[in-house]
One Martini backbone bead per residue (centre of mass of N, CA, C, O) as a GRO file, in nm:
protein
   87
    1UNK     BB    1   0.105   0.053   0.028
    2UNK     BB    2   0.054   0.365  -0.060
    3UNK     BB    3   0.165   0.698   0.080
    4UNK     BB    4   0.096   1.066  -0.016
    5UNK     BB    5   0.147   1.357   0.183
    6UNK     BB    6   0.022   1.698   0.180
    7UNK     BB    7   0.159   1.968   0.354
    8UNK     BB    8  -0.064   2.118   0.220
    9UNK     BB    9  -0.318   2.052   0.392
   10UNK     BB   10  -0.575   2.222   0.545
   11UNK     BB   11  -0.449   2.551   0.561
   12UNK     BB   12  -0.577   2.731   0.424
   13UNK     BB   13  -0.807   2.996   0.402
   14UNK     BB   14  -1.101   2.881   0.327
   15UNK     BB   15  -1.085   2.730   0.616
   16UNK     BB   16  -1.063   2.960   0.785
   17UNK     BB   17  -1.322   3.137   0.624
   18UNK     BB   18  -1.512   2.903   0.677
   19UNK     BB   19  -1.432   2.739   0.995
   20UNK     BB   20  -1.272   2.501   0.936
   21UNK     BB   21  -1.082   2.278   0.960
   22UNK     BB   22  -0.756   2.203   1.096
   23UNK     BB   23  -0.428   2.062   0.978
   24UNK     BB   24  -0.136   1.945   1.111
   25UNK     BB   25   0.102   1.804   1.135
   26UNK     BB   26   0.081   1.590   1.333
   27UNK     BB   27  -0.197   1.518   1.296
   28UNK     BB   28  -0.096   1.332   1.039
   29UNK     BB   29   0.110   1.176   1.147
   30UNK     BB   30  -0.130   1.003   1.349
   31UNK     BB   31  -0.307   0.890   1.085
   32UNK     BB   32  -0.083   0.796   1.000
   33UNK     BB   33  -0.010   0.567   1.184
   34UNK     BB   34  -0.307   0.442   1.136
   35UNK     BB   35  -0.320   0.330   0.868
   36UNK     BB   36  -0.015   0.160   0.899
   37UNK     BB   37  -0.177   0.000   1.161
   38UNK     BB   38  -0.439  -0.114   1.006
   39UNK     BB   39  -0.311  -0.240   0.713
   40UNK     BB   40  -0.112  -0.431   0.899
   41UNK     BB   41  -0.337  -0.580   1.082
   42UNK     BB   42  -0.528  -0.681   0.719
   43UNK     BB   43  -0.202  -0.761   0.593
   44UNK     BB   44  -0.069  -0.589   0.514
   45UNK     BB   45   0.301  -0.621   0.424
   46UNK     BB   46   0.348  -0.342   0.243
   47UNK     BB   47   0.480  -0.010   0.314
   48UNK     BB   48   0.439   0.312   0.118
   49UNK     BB   49   0.665   0.630   0.118
   50UNK     BB   50   0.692   0.869   0.060
   51UNK     BB   51   0.838   1.172   0.076
   52UNK     BB   52   0.853   1.479   0.255
   53UNK     BB   53   1.013   1.775   0.393
   54UNK     BB   54   0.854   1.736   0.717
   55UNK     BB   55   0.824   1.401   0.747
   56UNK     BB   56   0.556   1.269   0.822
   57UNK     BB   57   0.634   0.980   0.769
   58UNK     BB   58   0.875   0.915   0.921
   59UNK     BB   59   0.777   1.013   1.219
   60UNK     BB   60   0.467   0.789   1.201
   61UNK     BB   61   0.703   0.531   1.213
   62UNK     BB   62   1.019   0.533   1.367
   63UNK     BB   63   0.862   0.358   1.623
   64UNK     BB   64   0.770   0.093   1.490
   65UNK     BB   65   0.831  -0.214   1.478
   66UNK     BB   66   0.788  -0.293   1.180
   67UNK     BB   67   0.992  -0.123   0.988
   68UNK     BB   68   1.029  -0.396   0.804
   69UNK     BB   69   0.716  -0.291   0.643
   70UNK     BB   70   0.852  -0.012   0.575
   71UNK     BB   71   0.930   0.238   0.271
   72UNK     BB   72   1.100   0.532   0.174
   73UNK     BB   73   1.038   0.720  -0.108
   74UNK     BB   74   1.286   0.874  -0.311
   75UNK     BB   75   1.207   1.164  -0.474
   76UNK     BB   76   1.094   1.387  -0.696
   77UNK     BB   77   0.954   1.686  -0.667
   78UNK     BB   78   0.678   1.925  -0.793
   79UNK     BB   79   0.410   2.020  -0.687
   80UNK     BB   80   0.220   1.809  -0.828
   81UNK     BB   81  -0.013   1.595  -1.020
   82UNK     BB   82   0.260   1.429  -1.054
   83UNK     BB   83   0.343   1.314  -0.826
   84UNK     BB   84   0.079   1.132  -0.861
   85UNK     BB   85   0.254   0.962  -1.095
   86UNK     BB   86   0.563   0.856  -1.070
   87UNK     BB   87   0.519   0.542  -1.004
   0.00000   0.00000   0.00000
């Protein structure tokens, strides 16, 4: 299973103006941890996480005992929609 985190999502001015909830990096990190643990508990054998500049994915899994089932993918980011089809 692959996970790509957008560190800029959930924080734009439209959300603030609409009084919608926002999402900081720590919250995203916790969400990734829950996604990874949930996927592994359901039989997913390998998790691929995209490296990004804020290291949200790396921090989310750095202390998990299942670290051998997780791989951080490093590739050049364009910060555009093309990043979702790089792999």
